[in-house]
Coordinates of C-alpha atoms in Angstrom, one line a residue:
M888 CA 0.0 0.0 0.0
T889 CA 1.1 3.6 -0.7
R890 CA -0.1 6.9 0.9
T891 CA -0.4 10.1 -0.9
P892 CA 0.3 13.3 1.0
D893 CA -3.3 14.6 1.0
G894 CA -5.3 11.4 0.6
P895 CA -6.1 7.9 1.9
P896 CA -3.9 4.9 1.3
Q897 CA -3.8 3.7 -2.4
G898 CA -3.6 0.1 -3.8
P899 CA -0.5 -1.5 -5.3
A900 CA 1.0 0.4 -8.2
R901 CA -0.2 -1.0 -11.6
K902 CA 2.4 -2.5 -13.9
G903 CA 3.0 -1.0 -17.3
F904 CA 1.8 -2.8 -20.4
I905 CA 5.3 -3.9 -21.4
A906 CA 5.8 -5.4 -18.0
E907 CA 2.5 -7.3 -18.3
V908 CA 3.5 -8.7 -21.6
K909 CA 6.8 -9.9 -20.2
D910 CA 5.0 -11.6 -17.3
A911 CA 2.4 -13.2 -19.7
V912 CA 4.8 -14.4 -22.4
S913 CA 8.0 -16.0 -21.4
L914 CA 11.1 -16.0 -23.6
R915 CA 10.7 -19.7 -24.2
A916 CA 7.1 -19.2 -25.3
A917 CA 8.1 -16.4 -27.6
L918 CA 10.7 -18.5 -29.2
L919 CA 8.3 -21.4 -29.7
V920 CA 5.8 -19.0 -31.3
F921 CA 8.5 -17.8 -33.7
G922 CA 9.3 -21.5 -34.4
V923 CA 5.6 -22.2 -35.2
L924 CA 5.6 -19.2 -37.6
A925 CA 8.7 -20.6 -39.3
L926 CA 7.0 -24.0 -39.6
Q927 CA 3.9 -22.5 -41.0
L928 CA 5.9 -20.5 -43.7
A929 CA 7.8 -23.7 -44.5
F930 CA 4.5 -25.5 -44.9
I931 CA 3.2 -22.9 -47.4
T932 CA 6.4 -22.7 -49.3
S933 CA 6.7 -26.5 -49.6
Y934 CA 3.1 -27.1 -50.8
V935 CA 2.9 -24.2 -53.1
G936 CA 6.4 -24.9 -54.5
A937 CA 5.5 -28.5 -55.2
F938 CA 2.1 -28.0 -56.7
H939 CA 2.0 -24.6 -58.4
E940 CA 3.3 -25.7 -61.8
P941 CA 3.3 -29.5 -62.5
K942 CA 5.3 -30.5 -65.5
L943 CA 5.9 -33.9 -67.0
H944 CA 9.6 -34.8 -66.8
Q945 CA 11.2 -37.9 -68.3
V946 CA 8.4 -40.3 -67.6
P947 CA 9.3 -43.8 -68.8
L948 CA 7.4 -44.6 -72.0
A949 CA 7.7 -47.7 -74.1
V950 CA 7.5 -47.6 -77.9
V951 CA 6.3 -50.7 -79.9
A952 CA 6.1 -51.1 -83.7
P953 CA 6.2 -53.9 -86.2
S954 CA 9.8 -53.1 -87.0
Q955 CA 12.7 -51.8 -85.0
Q956 CA 13.2 -49.0 -87.6
V957 CA 9.7 -47.6 -87.2
A958 CA 9.9 -48.0 -83.4
G959 CA 13.3 -46.2 -83.3
E960 CA 12.0 -43.3 -85.4
A961 CA 9.0 -42.8 -83.1
A962 CA 11.2 -43.0 -80.0
R963 CA 13.6 -40.4 -81.4
R964 CA 10.7 -38.0 -82.2
L965 CA 9.4 -38.3 -78.6
A966 CA 12.9 -38.0 -77.1
V967 CA 13.4 -34.5 -78.6
L968 CA 10.1 -33.0 -77.3
P969 CA 10.7 -29.6 -75.6
G970 CA 11.3 -30.0 -71.8
D971 CA 12.0 -33.8 -72.0
P972 CA 8.5 -34.8 -70.9
V973 CA 9.1 -38.5 -71.7
D974 CA 11.9 -41.0 -71.7
P975 CA 11.1 -43.3 -74.6
R976 CA 12.5 -46.8 -74.9
V977 CA 11.8 -49.4 -77.6
V978 CA 10.4 -52.7 -76.4
A979 CA 9.8 -55.9 -78.3
D980 CA 6.0 -56.2 -78.3
E981 CA 2.7 -55.2 -76.6
T982 CA 2.9 -58.1 -74.2
T983 CA 6.3 -56.8 -72.9
A984 CA 5.0 -53.3 -72.7
R985 CA 1.9 -54.3 -70.6
R986 CA 4.1 -56.4 -68.3
E987 CA 6.5 -53.5 -67.7
I988 CA 3.5 -51.2 -66.9
E989 CA 2.1 -53.7 -64.4
N990 CA 5.6 -54.1 -62.9
R991 CA 5.8 -50.3 -62.5
D992 CA 8.9 -50.2 -64.6
I993 CA 7.3 -47.8 -67.1
D994 CA 4.2 -45.5 -66.9
G995 CA 2.8 -45.9 -70.5
A996 CA 3.4 -47.3 -73.9
L997 CA 2.8 -46.2 -77.5
L998 CA 1.9 -48.9 -80.0
V999 CA 2.6 -47.6 -83.4
D1000 CA 0.7 -48.9 -86.4
P1001 CA 2.4 -47.7 -89.6
R1002 CA -0.4 -49.2 -91.8
G1003 CA -2.8 -46.5 -90.5
T1004 CA -2.9 -43.1 -88.9
T1005 CA -4.2 -44.2 -85.4
D1006 CA -1.9 -45.5 -82.8
V1007 CA -2.7 -47.0 -79.3
L1008 CA -1.5 -45.4 -76.1
L1009 CA -1.4 -47.7 -73.0
V1010 CA -1.6 -45.9 -69.6
A1011 CA -2.2 -46.9 -66.0
S1012 CA -4.5 -44.4 -64.2
A1013 CA -4.0 -46.4 -61.0
S1014 CA -0.5 -44.8 -60.8
G1015 CA -2.2 -41.4 -60.6
A1016 CA -4.9 -39.8 -62.7
S1017 CA -2.9 -36.6 -63.1
L1018 CA 0.1 -38.6 -64.4
S1019 CA -1.9 -40.6 -67.0
Q1020 CA -3.7 -37.5 -68.1
A1021 CA -0.4 -35.6 -68.6
I1022 CA 1.0 -38.6 -70.6
I1023 CA -2.1 -38.6 -72.8
E1024 CA -1.9 -34.9 -73.5
T1025 CA 1.8 -35.0 -74.3
V1026 CA 1.7 -38.0 -76.6
T1027 CA -1.6 -36.8 -78.3
A1028 CA 0.0 -33.5 -79.1
A1029 CA 3.2 -35.1 -80.4
E1030 CA 1.1 -37.5 -82.6
A1031 CA -1.0 -34.6 -84.0
D1032 CA 2.2 -33.0 -85.2
Q1033 CA 2.7 -36.1 -87.3
R1034 CA -1.0 -36.0 -88.4
R1035 CA -1.7 -39.1 -86.4
S1036 CA -4.2 -39.8 -83.6
V1037 CA -4.2 -42.1 -80.6
R1038 CA -6.6 -44.4 -79.0
I1039 CA -6.3 -44.6 -75.2
V1040 CA -6.3 -48.0 -73.4
D1041 CA -6.2 -48.0 -69.6
V1042 CA -4.2 -51.1 -68.7
V1043 CA -4.5 -50.7 -64.9
P1044 CA -7.6 -48.5 -64.1
D1045 CA -8.3 -47.2 -60.6
S1046 CA -11.2 -48.5 -58.6
P1047 CA -14.7 -46.8 -59.1
G1048 CA -14.5 -45.9 -55.4
D1049 CA -11.0 -44.5 -55.6
S1050 CA -11.4 -41.1 -57.4
R1051 CA -8.2 -40.2 -59.3
S1052 CA -6.3 -42.9 -57.3
L1053 CA -6.0 -40.6 -54.3
T1054 CA -7.4 -42.9 -51.6
S1055 CA -4.1 -44.6 -51.0
F1056 CA -2.4 -41.3 -50.5
Y1057 CA -5.1 -40.0 -48.1
L1058 CA -4.9 -43.3 -46.2
V1059 CA -1.1 -42.9 -45.9
I1060 CA -1.5 -39.3 -44.7
G1061 CA -4.0 -40.5 -42.0
W1062 CA -1.6 -43.2 -40.8
C1063 CA 1.3 -40.6 -40.7
V1064 CA -0.8 -38.2 -38.6
G1065 CA -1.7 -41.0 -36.2
G1066 CA 1.9 -41.9 -35.8
Y1067 CA 3.2 -38.5 -34.8
L1068 CA 0.2 -37.7 -32.7
C1069 CA 0.5 -40.9 -30.7
A1070 CA 4.2 -40.1 -30.0
A1071 CA 3.3 -36.5 -29.2
I1072 CA 0.6 -37.5 -26.7
L1073 CA 3.2 -39.7 -24.9
A1074 CA 5.5 -36.7 -24.6
I1075 CA 2.8 -34.3 -23.4
S1076 CA 1.4 -36.7 -20.8
V1077 CA 4.7 -37.9 -19.1
G1078 CA 7.5 -35.7 -20.4
A1079 CA 9.1 -35.3 -23.8
R1080 CA 12.3 -37.3 -23.0
P1081 CA 12.1 -40.8 -21.5
A1082 CA 14.0 -41.0 -18.2
N1083 CA 15.7 -44.3 -19.0
T1084 CA 16.0 -47.1 -21.5
H1085 CA 13.1 -49.0 -19.9
R1086 CA 10.8 -46.0 -20.4
A1087 CA 12.0 -45.6 -24.0
L1088 CA 11.3 -49.3 -24.8
I1089 CA 7.9 -49.0 -23.1
R1090 CA 7.1 -46.0 -25.3
L1091 CA 8.1 -47.9 -28.4
G1092 CA 6.0 -50.9 -27.3
V1093 CA 3.0 -48.7 -26.8
L1094 CA 3.6 -47.2 -30.2
L1095 CA 3.8 -50.7 -31.8
L1096 CA 0.5 -51.7 -30.3
Y1097 CA -1.1 -48.5 -31.4
S1098 CA 0.4 -49.0 -34.9
I1099 CA -1.1 -52.5 -35.2
A1100 CA -4.6 -51.2 -34.3
A1101 CA -4.3 -48.1 -36.5
G1102 CA -3.0 -50.2 -39.5
L1103 CA -5.9 -52.6 -39.3
L1104 CA -8.7 -50.1 -38.7
G1105 CA -7.4 -47.8 -41.5
T1106 CA -7.3 -50.7 -43.9
V1107 CA -10.8 -51.9 -43.0
I1108 CA -12.3 -48.4 -43.4
A1109 CA -10.7 -47.8 -46.8
G1110 CA -11.2 -51.3 -48.0
P1111 CA -14.2 -53.4 -46.9
I1112 CA -16.3 -50.6 -45.3
L1113 CA -15.9 -47.8 -48.0
D1114 CA -14.9 -50.1 -50.9
A1115 CA -12.3 -47.5 -52.0
L1116 CA -9.2 -49.7 -52.1
P1117 CA -9.5 -53.3 -53.5
G1118 CA -6.1 -54.4 -52.4
S1119 CA -5.1 -57.2 -50.0
V1120 CA -6.3 -56.5 -46.5
P1121 CA -3.4 -58.3 -44.8
A1122 CA -0.8 -56.6 -47.0
L1123 CA -2.3 -53.1 -46.4
W1124 CA -2.5 -53.8 -42.7
G1125 CA 1.1 -54.7 -42.6
L1126 CA 2.1 -51.6 -44.5
G1127 CA -0.1 -49.4 -42.3
T1128 CA 1.5 -50.9 -39.1
L1129 CA 5.0 -50.3 -40.4
L1130 CA 4.2 -46.8 -41.6
V1131 CA 2.5 -45.7 -38.3
F1132 CA 5.3 -47.1 -36.2
T1133 CA 7.9 -45.5 -38.5
V1134 CA 6.5 -42.0 -38.2
G1135 CA 5.8 -42.4 -34.5
A1136 CA 9.4 -43.7 -33.9
I1137 CA 10.8 -40.7 -35.8
T1138 CA 8.8 -38.4 -33.5
L1139 CA 10.0 -40.2 -30.4
A1140 CA 13.6 -39.9 -31.6
F1141 CA 13.3 -36.2 -32.3
Q1142 CA 11.7 -35.7 -28.9
G1143 CA 14.5 -37.6 -27.2
L1144 CA 17.0 -35.3 -28.9
A1145 CA 15.2 -31.9 -28.7
G1146 CA 12.4 -32.3 -26.1
V1147 CA 8.9 -31.0 -27.1
I1148 CA 10.5 -29.2 -30.0
G1149 CA 11.1 -32.6 -31.5
I1150 CA 7.3 -32.7 -32.4
G1151 CA 7.8 -29.7 -34.6
L1152 CA 10.9 -31.4 -36.3
A1153 CA 8.8 -34.5 -37.0
I1154 CA 6.1 -32.3 -38.6
L1155 CA 8.7 -30.6 -40.6
L1156 CA 10.0 -33.9 -42.0
V1157 CA 6.8 -35.8 -42.4
V1158 CA 4.2 -33.1 -43.2
V1159 CA 6.1 -30.1 -44.6
L1160 CA 8.5 -32.0 -46.7
G1161 CA 7.0 -35.5 -46.9
N1162 CA 3.4 -34.9 -47.9
P1163 CA 3.8 -32.7 -51.0
S1164 CA 6.6 -34.9 -52.3
A1165 CA 4.7 -38.2 -51.7
G1166 CA 3.5 -38.5 -55.2
G1167 CA -0.2 -38.4 -54.2
A1168 CA -1.9 -35.5 -55.9
Y1169 CA 1.0 -35.3 -58.4
P1170 CA 3.1 -38.4 -59.0
Y1171 CA 6.9 -38.0 -59.1
P1172 CA 7.3 -37.2 -62.8
L1173 CA 5.1 -34.1 -62.4
L1174 CA 6.9 -32.6 -59.4
P1175 CA 9.8 -30.1 -59.4
P1176 CA 13.3 -31.6 -59.0
F1177 CA 13.7 -31.0 -55.3
W1178 CA 10.4 -32.7 -54.3
R1179 CA 10.9 -35.4 -56.9
S1180 CA 14.3 -36.3 -55.4
I1181 CA 13.3 -36.4 -51.7
G1182 CA 9.9 -38.0 -52.1
P1183 CA 10.9 -41.7 -52.4
A1184 CA 13.2 -41.4 -49.4
L1185 CA 10.6 -40.1 -47.0
P1186 CA 7.9 -42.2 -45.2
P1187 CA 4.8 -40.6 -46.9
G1188 CA 6.3 -41.1 -50.4
A1189 CA 7.4 -44.7 -49.7
G1190 CA 4.0 -45.4 -48.1
T1191 CA 2.0 -44.0 -51.0
F1192 CA 3.9 -45.9 -53.6
A1193 CA 3.7 -49.1 -51.7
A1194 CA -0.1 -48.7 -51.1
R1195 CA -0.7 -48.2 -54.8
S1196 CA 1.4 -51.2 -55.6
I1197 CA -0.5 -53.4 -53.2
T1198 CA -3.9 -52.1 -54.4
Y1199 CA -3.4 -52.2 -58.1
F1200 CA -0.1 -53.8 -59.1
R1201 CA -0.1 -57.1 -57.2
G1202 CA 2.6 -55.8 -54.9
N1203 CA 5.2 -55.2 -57.7
A1204 CA 8.1 -52.8 -57.1
M1205 CA 7.6 -52.7 -53.4
T1206 CA 11.2 -53.6 -52.3
G1207 CA 12.6 -50.1 -52.4
P1208 CA 9.7 -48.4 -50.4
M1209 CA 9.7 -51.2 -47.8
L1210 CA 13.4 -50.9 -47.3
V1211 CA 13.0 -47.1 -46.9
L1212 CA 10.3 -47.5 -44.2
S1213 CA 12.2 -50.2 -42.4
A1214 CA 15.4 -48.2 -42.4
W1215 CA 13.6 -45.2 -40.9
A1216 CA 11.8 -47.4 -38.3
V1217 CA 15.0 -49.2 -37.1
G1218 CA 17.1 -46.0 -37.2
A1219 CA 14.6 -44.0 -35.2
S1220 CA 14.1 -46.7 -32.6
L1221 CA 17.8 -47.0 -32.0
L1222 CA 18.1 -43.3 -31.7
T1223 CA 15.2 -43.2 -29.2
V1224 CA 17.0 -45.8 -27.0
A1225 CA 20.4 -44.1 -27.5
S1226 CA 19.0 -40.8 -26.4
A1227 CA 17.6 -42.4 -23.2
L1228 CA 21.0 -44.1 -22.5
R1229 CA 22.8 -40.8 -22.9
R1230 CA 20.5 -39.0 -20.5
H1231 CA 20.8 -41.8 -18.0
S1232 CA 24.6 -41.8 -18.0
P1233 CA 26.4 -40.4 -14.9
S1234 CA 27.6 -37.3 -16.8
T1235 CA 24.0 -36.2 -17.6
K1236 CA 22.3 -37.1 -14.3
G1237 CA 22.6 -33.5 -13.0
A1238 CA 21.0 -32.0 -16.0
E1239 CA 18.3 -34.7 -15.9
T1240 CA 17.5 -33.8 -12.3
A1241 CA 17.3 -30.1 -13.2
D1242 CA 14.9 -30.9 -16.1
R1243 CA 12.5 -32.7 -13.7
S1244 CA 11.8 -29.4 -11.9
G1245 CA 9.8 -28.0 -14.8
P1246 CA 6.4 -29.1 -16.2
P1247 CA 6.2 -31.8 -19.0
S1248 CA 5.6 -29.1 -21.6
A1249 CA 9.0 -27.6 -20.8
G1250 CA 10.6 -30.8 -22.2
R1251 CA 11.5 -32.6 -18.9
T1252 CA 12.0 -36.4 -18.7
D1253 CA 9.2 -38.6 -17.5
P1254 CA 9.3 -39.7 -13.9

């Protein structure tokens, strides 16, 4: 209380606005807000950069003709198209071309008929409607320059319930979201960093059980319930389990290294970089070089490619994506345990004790 010379006692002096702001928003909170802003801007940049101007780039395209000379001439004409939209290669016959499309070695095939003016273009809309449409437009225009036309044959069409072959992509995105949210909830509830290796292994075990349930339920919803994906339920279940666990383990690993900030790092990797480069809305040949390069190496891209392979291509060409997911899962799990070991070592016990004095949101270890 204060007393004025000519009046009664007054209440406590009021703080200025700046002082109130300093009390209400800590330095840590301010830094986190700026971090969120940076993540938001990265999100906008990544999505707009990947999708604003899709262009076909060196898509593998087979060329078939009754003679090698005719096929070679057609391939050379396609190879010199401006911007290198296709990468033509001569194959022996239509059977070989169809087999390579089904094996996901190529994305289309032009069957040249020198006896007439109409050729046949084989595509696979199940690989992505935007990709097959871009191939059709490019080859049709090239054929028109030669005063020829094309008849379109969809060798591997998408399911009637899978509009533009996007269901597998959305299923993968849902699985990824579940993976990092599960790991984030474990951090929020008991501390971002596990206190010891036992706690780290327990978190990984809980994540595995969650992944098994999420993989099965996501598959059942997309498949038998909504009839959107006609692929094998056990195969999609296995893929979903691995994908959810992989993304969750990545989040746990980042949390072990950086505390609650690790959740933001996981979102940066999986959502900001992984989703637009996954080949969902626009398959890899339509993406700019940066996103086209990183997509196959990140969990959303590997998951989307594998889901389409299971659904429409009898599981062909899945070795690479499954190795990518397995490498991320094993590496992130080992890093999660290694982070716990490091924090439990004698040289870090003092810092660990100090961390426990703060709330879980401040990035402390669990008890």
